[in-house]
CSV table of C-alpha atoms and ligand atoms in Angstrom, one decimal:
chain,number,residue,atom,x,y,z
C,1,MET,CA,-23.4,74.2,-24.5
C,2,LYS,CA,-20.1,74.2,-25.9
C,3,LYS,CA,-19.9,76.3,-28.7
C,4,ALA,CA,-18.1,74.9,-31.9
C,5,LEU,CA,-16.6,76.8,-35.0
C,6,ILE,CA,-16.0,74.5,-38.6
C,7,THR,CA,-14.4,76.0,-41.4
C,8,GLY,CA,-15.3,74.6,-44.1
C,9,ILE,CA,-18.5,73.4,-42.5
C,10,ASP,CA,-20.1,73.2,-46.6
C,11,GLY,CA,-17.8,70.3,-47.7
C,12,GLN,CA,-17.8,66.8,-47.1
C,13,ASP,CA,-16.6,66.3,-43.7
C,14,GLY,CA,-17.9,69.4,-42.9
C,15,SER,CA,-21.5,68.7,-43.2
C,16,TYR,CA,-21.0,65.3,-41.6
C,17,LEU,CA,-19.0,66.7,-38.7
C,18,ALA,CA,-21.5,69.3,-38.0
C,19,GLU,CA,-24.4,66.6,-37.9
C,20,PHE,CA,-22.1,65.1,-35.5
C,21,LEU,CA,-21.6,67.8,-33.6
C,22,LEU,CA,-25.5,68.9,-33.4
C,23,ARG,CA,-26.0,65.3,-32.0
C,24,LYS,CA,-23.7,65.7,-29.2
C,25,GLY,CA,-25.6,68.9,-28.0
C,26,TYR,CA,-23.3,71.7,-29.6
C,27,LYS,CA,-24.0,75.2,-30.7
C,28,VAL,CA,-22.6,75.0,-34.2
C,29,HIS,CA,-21.1,77.9,-35.9
C,30,GLY,CA,-19.8,77.4,-39.4
C,31,ILE,CA,-17.5,79.5,-42.0
C,32,VAL,CA,-18.2,79.3,-45.6
C,33,ARG,CA,-17.4,81.7,-48.6
C,34,ARG,CA,-19.9,84.9,-49.0
C,35,VAL,CA,-20.6,83.6,-52.9
C,36,ALA,CA,-21.8,80.0,-51.0
C,37,ILE,CA,-24.5,82.4,-49.2
C,38,GLU,CA,-25.4,83.9,-52.4
C,39,ASP,CA,-26.7,80.9,-54.2
C,40,PRO,CA,-27.2,78.2,-50.9
C,41,GLY,CA,-29.4,75.5,-52.8
C,42,TYR,CA,-26.3,75.1,-55.5
C,43,HIS,CA,-23.3,75.6,-53.1
C,44,LEU,CA,-24.7,74.2,-49.6
C,45,TRP,CA,-26.5,71.3,-50.8
C,46,ARG,CA,-24.7,69.2,-48.5
C,47,ILE,CA,-26.0,71.4,-45.3
C,48,ASN,CA,-29.2,72.3,-46.6
C,49,HIS,CA,-31.2,69.8,-44.3
C,50,ILE,CA,-29.4,71.6,-41.0
C,51,LEU,CA,-29.3,75.4,-41.9
C,52,ASP,CA,-32.2,75.9,-39.7
C,53,LYS,CA,-30.1,74.9,-36.7
C,54,ILE,CA,-26.4,76.0,-37.1
C,55,VAL,CA,-25.2,79.8,-37.5
C,56,ILE,CA,-23.2,80.6,-40.9
C,57,HIS,CA,-20.6,83.1,-41.2
C,58,PRO,CA,-19.3,84.3,-44.6
C,59,GLY,CA,-15.7,84.8,-44.4
C,60,SER,CA,-12.6,84.0,-46.2
C,61,LEU,CA,-9.5,82.4,-45.5
C,62,GLU,CA,-7.5,85.0,-47.4
C,63,SER,CA,-8.5,87.5,-45.0
C,64,TYR,CA,-6.9,87.5,-41.3
C,65,ALA,CA,-9.2,90.3,-40.8
C,66,SER,CA,-12.4,88.0,-41.5
C,67,MET,CA,-10.9,84.9,-39.5
C,68,PHE,CA,-10.0,87.2,-36.6
C,69,LYS,CA,-13.6,88.9,-36.4
C,70,ILE,CA,-15.5,85.7,-36.8
C,71,VAL,CA,-13.3,84.2,-34.0
C,72,GLU,CA,-13.8,87.4,-31.8
C,73,LYS,CA,-17.6,87.4,-31.9
C,74,VAL,CA,-18.2,83.4,-31.7
C,75,LYS,CA,-15.5,82.7,-28.8
C,76,PRO,CA,-15.7,78.8,-29.6
C,77,ASP,CA,-14.7,76.2,-27.2
C,78,GLU,CA,-13.5,74.2,-30.1
C,79,CYS,CA,-12.9,74.9,-33.4
C,80,TYR,CA,-12.2,72.2,-36.9
C,81,HIS,CA,-10.0,73.7,-39.5
C,82,LEU,CA,-11.4,72.0,-42.1
C,83,ALA,CA,-11.7,74.7,-45.4
C,84,ALA,CA,-8.9,74.2,-47.6
C,85,GLN,CA,-8.2,73.5,-51.7
C,86,SER,CA,-7.9,70.2,-51.4
C,87,PHE,CA,-7.5,68.6,-54.7
C,88,VAL,CA,-4.3,67.5,-55.4
C,89,SER,CA,-4.7,67.8,-58.9
C,90,TYR,CA,-5.7,71.5,-59.1
C,91,SER,CA,-2.7,72.0,-56.9
C,92,PHE,CA,-0.5,71.2,-59.6
C,93,GLU,CA,-2.2,73.6,-61.8
C,94,ASP,CA,-2.2,76.7,-59.3
C,95,GLU,CA,0.4,76.1,-57.0
C,96,PHE,CA,0.1,79.5,-55.5
C,97,SER,CA,-3.1,80.0,-54.7
C,98,THR,CA,-3.1,76.7,-52.9
C,99,LEU,CA,-0.1,77.5,-50.8
C,100,ASN,CA,-1.5,81.1,-50.1
C,101,THR,CA,-5.1,79.7,-49.2
C,102,ASN,CA,-3.5,76.5,-47.4
C,103,ILE,CA,-0.9,78.3,-45.3
C,104,ASN,CA,-2.1,81.1,-44.8
C,105,GLY,CA,-5.7,80.4,-44.0
C,106,THR,CA,-4.4,78.1,-41.5
C,107,HIS,CA,-1.5,80.6,-39.9
C,108,PHE,CA,-5.0,83.2,-39.9
C,109,VAL,CA,-7.0,81.1,-37.9
C,110,LEU,CA,-4.5,80.1,-35.5
C,111,SER,CA,-3.4,83.2,-34.7
C,112,ALA,CA,-7.1,84.7,-34.5
C,113,ILE,CA,-7.6,81.7,-31.7
C,114,LYS,CA,-4.3,82.5,-29.8
C,115,GLU,CA,-5.3,86.1,-29.9
C,116,ARG,CA,-9.0,85.9,-29.2
C,117,ALA,CA,-9.9,82.5,-27.9
C,118,PRO,CA,-6.9,81.2,-26.7
C,119,LYS,CA,-8.8,78.1,-24.6
C,120,CYS,CA,-10.2,77.0,-27.9
C,121,LYS,CA,-9.4,73.5,-28.9
C,122,PHE,CA,-8.1,74.0,-32.1
C,123,TYR,CA,-8.0,70.7,-34.9
C,124,PHE,CA,-6.2,70.9,-38.2
C,125,ALA,CA,-7.1,68.5,-41.1
C,126,ALA,CA,-3.9,67.5,-41.6
C,127,SER,CA,-3.4,64.6,-44.5
C,128,SER,CA,-1.9,61.4,-45.6
C,129,GLU,CA,-0.2,63.4,-48.6
C,130,MET,CA,2.0,64.8,-46.3
C,131,PHE,CA,3.8,61.3,-46.4
C,132,GLY,CA,3.8,61.0,-50.0
C,133,GLN,CA,6.8,59.2,-51.0
C,134,ALA,CA,6.9,57.2,-47.4
C,135,LYS,CA,10.1,55.1,-46.8
C,136,GLU,CA,7.7,52.7,-45.2
C,137,THR,CA,4.5,51.2,-45.1
C,138,PRO,CA,2.2,51.4,-43.3
C,139,GLN,CA,2.7,54.8,-42.3
C,140,ASN,CA,1.8,56.1,-38.6
C,141,GLU,CA,2.6,59.4,-36.4
C,142,THR,CA,6.2,59.0,-36.3
C,143,THR,CA,6.6,58.4,-40.5
C,144,ALA,CA,8.9,61.2,-42.1
C,145,PHE,CA,7.3,63.2,-44.8
C,146,HIS,CA,8.0,63.5,-48.2
C,147,PRO,CA,5.0,65.3,-49.6
C,148,ARG,CA,4.6,65.0,-53.3
C,149,SER,CA,2.5,67.7,-54.6
C,150,PRO,CA,1.8,71.5,-53.6
C,151,TYR,CA,-1.1,70.2,-51.8
C,152,GLY,CA,1.0,67.8,-49.3
C,153,ILE,CA,3.3,70.5,-49.4
C,154,SER,CA,0.8,73.1,-47.9
C,155,LYS,CA,-0.3,70.4,-45.4
C,156,VAL,CA,2.8,69.9,-44.1
C,157,ALA,CA,3.1,73.5,-43.6
C,158,GLY,CA,0.1,73.5,-41.4
C,159,PHE,CA,1.1,71.0,-39.4
C,160,TYR,CA,4.3,72.2,-38.0
C,161,LEU,CA,2.2,75.7,-37.5
C,162,THR,CA,-0.3,73.9,-36.0
C,163,GLN,CA,3.0,72.2,-33.6
C,164,ASN,CA,4.8,75.3,-33.5
C,165,TYR,CA,1.2,77.0,-31.8
C,166,ARG,CA,0.9,74.3,-29.4
C,167,GLU,CA,4.7,74.3,-28.5
C,168,ALA,CA,5.5,78.3,-28.5
C,169,TYR,CA,1.9,79.7,-26.8
C,170,ASP,CA,0.7,76.5,-25.4
C,171,LEU,CA,-2.8,76.4,-27.4
C,172,PHE,CA,-4.4,73.1,-27.3
C,173,ALA,CA,-3.9,72.5,-31.0
C,174,LEU,CA,-3.7,69.1,-32.9
C,175,SER,CA,-3.3,67.6,-36.5
C,176,GLY,CA,-5.6,64.6,-37.5
C,177,ILE,CA,-3.7,63.0,-40.4
C,178,LEU,CA,-6.3,61.3,-42.2
C,179,PHE,CA,-6.5,59.3,-45.4
C,180,ASN,CA,-8.5,59.3,-48.1
C,181,HIS,CA,-12.0,59.3,-46.5
C,182,GLU,CA,-15.3,59.6,-48.7
C,183,SER,CA,-19.1,59.2,-49.0
C,184,PRO,CA,-22.0,59.9,-51.2
C,185,ARG,CA,-21.0,63.7,-50.5
C,186,ARG,CA,-17.6,63.2,-52.1
C,187,GLY,CA,-17.0,66.0,-54.7
C,188,PHE,CA,-17.3,65.4,-58.2
C,189,GLU,CA,-13.7,65.6,-58.9
C,190,PHE,CA,-12.4,63.3,-56.6
C,191,VAL,CA,-11.8,59.7,-58.1
C,192,SER,CA,-14.0,57.7,-55.7
C,193,ARG,CA,-16.9,60.0,-56.4
C,194,LYS,CA,-16.2,60.1,-60.2
C,195,ILE,CA,-16.2,56.4,-60.4
C,196,SER,CA,-19.6,56.0,-58.5
C,197,ASN,CA,-21.2,58.8,-60.4
C,198,ALA,CA,-19.8,57.7,-63.9
C,199,VAL,CA,-21.2,54.2,-63.0
C,200,ALA,CA,-24.5,55.4,-62.6
C,201,GLU,CA,-24.8,57.5,-65.3
C,202,ILE,CA,-23.9,54.5,-67.4
C,203,LYS,CA,-26.3,52.1,-66.1
C,204,LEU,CA,-29.1,54.7,-66.6
C,205,GLY,CA,-28.2,55.2,-70.1
C,206,VAL,CA,-27.2,59.4,-69.6
C,207,SER,CA,-23.2,58.6,-70.4
C,208,ASN,CA,-21.2,55.9,-71.9
C,209,ARG,CA,-17.8,56.3,-70.8
C,210,LEU,CA,-15.2,56.8,-67.9
C,211,HIS,CA,-12.1,58.3,-68.2
C,212,LEU,CA,-9.4,57.8,-65.7
C,213,GLY,CA,-5.7,58.4,-64.8
C,214,ASN,CA,-3.6,55.9,-63.1
C,215,LEU,CA,-5.3,52.7,-62.3
C,216,ASN,CA,-2.6,51.2,-60.4
C,217,ALA,CA,-2.2,54.2,-57.7
C,218,LYS,CA,-3.4,52.6,-54.2
C,219,ARG,CA,-5.2,54.5,-51.2
C,220,ASP,CA,-6.3,53.5,-48.0
C,221,TRP,CA,-10.3,54.6,-48.5
C,222,GLY,CA,-12.7,54.7,-45.2
C,223,PHE,CA,-15.7,56.2,-44.6
C,224,ALA,CA,-16.1,60.1,-43.8
C,225,GLY,CA,-18.7,59.8,-41.2
C,226,ASP,CA,-16.3,57.7,-39.2
C,227,TYR,CA,-13.6,59.9,-39.4
C,228,VAL,CA,-15.1,63.1,-38.1
C,229,ARG,CA,-15.8,61.2,-34.8
C,230,ALA,CA,-12.0,60.9,-34.6
C,231,MET,CA,-11.6,64.7,-35.1
C,232,TRP,CA,-14.2,65.0,-32.3
C,233,LEU,CA,-12.4,62.2,-29.7
C,234,MET,CA,-8.9,63.7,-30.6
C,235,LEU,CA,-10.4,67.0,-28.8
C,236,GLN,CA,-12.0,65.3,-26.1
C,237,GLN,CA,-8.7,63.9,-25.0
C,238,ASP,CA,-6.5,65.5,-21.7
C,239,ARG,CA,-3.3,66.4,-24.0
C,240,PRO,CA,-3.1,67.7,-27.2
C,241,GLU,CA,-1.1,64.9,-29.7
C,242,ASP,CA,-1.6,64.0,-33.4
C,243,TYR,CA,-3.6,60.9,-34.5
C,244,VAL,CA,-3.2,59.2,-38.0
C,245,ILE,CA,-6.6,57.7,-39.2
C,246,ALA,CA,-7.2,55.2,-41.5
C,247,THR,CA,-8.5,51.8,-42.4
C,248,GLY,CA,-4.9,50.1,-42.5
C,249,LYS,CA,-6.3,48.3,-45.9
C,250,ALA,CA,-5.1,49.9,-49.4
C,251,HIS,CA,-7.1,49.3,-53.1
C,252,SER,CA,-5.9,50.4,-56.1
C,253,VAL,CA,-8.4,53.0,-58.4
C,254,LYS,CA,-8.7,49.6,-60.9
C,255,GLU,CA,-10.1,47.7,-57.8
C,256,PHE,CA,-12.3,50.6,-56.9
C,257,ALA,CA,-13.7,50.8,-60.7
C,258,GLU,CA,-14.1,47.1,-60.8
C,259,LEU,CA,-16.0,47.0,-57.6
C,260,ALA,CA,-18.5,49.7,-58.5
C,261,PHE,CA,-19.2,48.6,-61.7
C,262,ASP,CA,-19.9,45.0,-60.6
C,263,TYR,CA,-22.4,45.9,-58.3
C,264,ALA,CA,-24.4,47.9,-60.9
C,265,GLY,CA,-23.8,44.4,-62.8
C,266,LEU,CA,-21.5,46.2,-65.5
C,267,ASN,CA,-18.0,45.2,-66.7
C,268,TRP,CA,-15.6,48.3,-66.2
C,269,LYS,CA,-13.7,47.3,-68.9
C,270,LYS,CA,-15.9,48.1,-71.6
C,271,TYR,CA,-16.5,51.5,-70.0
C,272,THR,CA,-13.3,52.9,-68.9
C,273,ILE,CA,-10.6,54.9,-70.8
C,274,ILE,CA,-7.1,55.4,-69.6
C,275,ASP,CA,-6.7,59.0,-70.1
C,276,LYS,CA,-2.6,60.0,-69.8
C,277,MET,CA,-3.2,63.4,-69.4
C,278,LEU,CA,-5.0,62.5,-66.3
C,279,TYR,CA,-2.0,61.4,-64.7
C,280,ARG,CA,0.0,63.6,-62.1
C,281,PRO,CA,3.3,65.3,-62.4
C,282,SER,CA,4.7,63.4,-59.6
C,283,GLU,CA,2.3,60.3,-58.1
C,284,ILE,CA,2.0,58.6,-54.4
C,285,ASN,CA,2.0,55.1,-55.7
C,286,VAL,CA,0.9,53.5,-52.7
C,287,LEU,CA,-0.5,55.2,-48.9
C,288,LYS,CA,-2.0,52.7,-46.1
C,289,GLY,CA,-2.5,53.9,-42.5
C,290,ASP,CA,-1.6,52.5,-39.0
C,291,SER,CA,-4.3,54.3,-37.0
C,292,GLY,CA,-3.0,51.9,-34.0
C,293,LYS,CA,-2.5,54.7,-31.6
C,294,ALA,CA,-6.2,56.1,-32.5
C,295,ARG,CA,-7.6,52.6,-31.9
C,296,LYS,CA,-5.8,52.3,-28.8
C,297,ARG,CA,-6.0,55.9,-27.0
C,298,LEU,CA,-9.7,57.3,-28.9
C,299,ASP,CA,-11.0,53.7,-29.0
C,300,TRP,CA,-11.6,54.5,-32.6
C,301,GLY,CA,-12.3,52.3,-35.5
C,302,PRO,CA,-13.4,52.6,-38.9
C,303,THR,CA,-17.4,51.0,-39.1
C,304,VAL,CA,-17.4,50.9,-43.0
C,305,THR,CA,-15.5,48.5,-45.2
C,306,PHE,CA,-14.2,49.2,-48.7
C,307,GLU,CA,-16.8,46.9,-50.0
C,308,GLY,CA,-19.3,48.7,-48.3
C,309,LEU,CA,-18.4,52.0,-49.0
C,310,VAL,CA,-18.1,51.3,-52.7
C,311,LYS,CA,-21.4,49.9,-52.4
C,312,MET,CA,-22.5,52.7,-50.6
C,313,MET,CA,-21.5,55.4,-52.8
C,314,VAL,CA,-22.8,53.6,-55.7
C,315,GLU,CA,-26.6,53.2,-54.6
C,316,SER,CA,-26.8,56.5,-53.6
C,317,ASP,CA,-25.6,57.9,-56.9
C,318,LEU,CA,-27.8,55.6,-58.7
C,319,ASP,CA,-30.6,57.0,-56.8
C,320,ARG,CA,-29.4,60.3,-57.0
C,321,VAL,CA,-29.2,60.3,-61.1
C,322,LYS,CA,-32.6,58.1,-61.3
C,323,LYS,CA,-34.2,61.2,-59.4
C,324,MET,CA,-32.7,63.4,-61.4
C,325,HIS,CA,-33.9,62.1,-64.6
C,326,THR,CA,-37.0,61.6,-64.0
C,327,LYS,CA,-37.6,65.5,-63.1
C,328,ILE,CA,-35.8,66.2,-66.2
C,329,LYS,CA,-38.6,64.0,-68.0
C,330,ARG,CA,-41.5,65.4,-66.6
A,1,LIG,O1,-7.0,60.5,-56.2
A,1,LIG,C1,-6.2,58.4,-58.7
A,1,LIG,C2,-4.9,59.7,-58.6
A,1,LIG,O2,-8.1,63.0,-56.4
A,1,LIG,C3,-6.7,59.1,-55.6
A,1,LIG,C4,-7.9,64.4,-50.9
A,1,LIG,O3,-9.3,64.4,-49.8
A,1,LIG,O4,-7.1,62.4,-50.0
A,1,LIG,C5,-7.6,63.0,-51.2
A,1,LIG,O5,-6.4,63.1,-52.2
A,1,LIG,C6,-6.1,58.3,-56.7
A,1,LIG,C7,-4.6,59.2,-57.0
A,1,LIG,O6,-7.6,62.1,-54.1
A,1,LIG,C8,-7.8,59.5,-61.3
A,1,LIG,O7,-3.7,59.4,-59.0
A,1,LIG,C9,-6.6,57.9,-61.4
A,1,LIG,O8,-3.6,58.3,-56.9
A,1,LIG,O9,-9.7,60.7,-55.5
A,1,LIG,P1,-8.1,61.5,-55.7
A,1,LIG,P2,-6.1,62.2,-53.6
A,1,LIG,O10,-5.3,62.7,-54.1
A,1,LIG,O11,-5.7,60.7,-52.8
A,1,LIG,C10,-5.9,62.7,-49.4
A,1,LIG,C11,-5.9,62.3,-48.1
A,1,LIG,C12,-6.4,64.7,-49.0
A,1,LIG,O12,-6.0,65.0,-48.2
A,1,LIG,C13,-6.8,65.0,-50.0
A,1,LIG,O13,-7.2,66.4,-50.0
A,1,LIG,O14,-6.6,58.2,-57.9
A,1,LIG,N1,-6.5,58.8,-60.3
A,1,LIG,N2,-7.7,58.9,-62.0
A,1,LIG,C14,-7.3,59.8,-60.3
A,1,LIG,N3,-7.7,60.6,-59.0
A,1,LIG,C15,-8.8,61.6,-59.6
A,1,LIG,N4,-9.1,62.6,-59.3
A,1,LIG,N5,-9.3,61.4,-61.4
A,1,LIG,C16,-9.0,60.6,-61.9
A,1,LIG,O15,-9.4,60.5,-63.0
């Protein structure tokens, strides 16, 4: 039985990937912060339903010893390094901790694998944020990087660390350059979930306002469940290479909001307030990916449209908010 190790298994992507690998017959191990284990009901809500099928290891990305011990104990066949400080806005507020966690964390995992499980295939969660102010649209594997946030910079560093371990130590190490991917399991700080949650709360009378920043920013939004399949496919190839994963279509934040409110029969203009405080010091206006290489070589493609994704998220939040409030009223 193949063993997979997932850092950040309790996040959106980690949870979908764990489910996917379990279906493929893997023994799944995951790393979460110790604090998450102390209060699993709150921190591990995305993986509570599979906790009896996976092995959880408490560990800290900030400690080499911690990563080393886990890699040594598990000796994984495949490692998916997903854990990171992944909220771009926050990376401007605390550049230092974002750079420390994201760069050192990636370095620690890579080094531990090189020392204790050199045959392990390594996946690094790179990001379209590395393209930033890109010179060409759509972006593909050959597009130059011009990151516009500490988060983007940390991912560029992780990308090059991964490339260097591949070239210098012959590790099967690669990066998936994933564009935005969302789902009902997305964290509430990201704009897609912030909108779907607000729509549900407004529809059900729990709230009456949604504060947003730059409505004109355009992103290439796909469904996270589709993107974890691509991660696995990349590690099943004969040679380690980097791939862009995207839908190839970009939509603005305004379009997302308009559609989400529409599904609930509401007019977005009535409830949305533009808040300049939510603008980023340096924004990326448009990101749109060209995943031609992945489509051809991995036979990968998205199965959920933008409209389908917005609908899925709004329906899920309507359901959740409804249940929560029936519970509170009782
Ligand atoms: O912002 C604009 C904001 O925070 C999307 C992460 O997974 O994808 C994600 O990064 C856009 C930006 O995601 C609000 O300015 C407007 O232009 O949902 P987001 P992100 O920054 O694109 C990449 C691929 C990653 O790798 C990251 O880890 O929406 N926007 N108003 C807003 N964004 C937020 N969060 N909140 C607002 O109120």
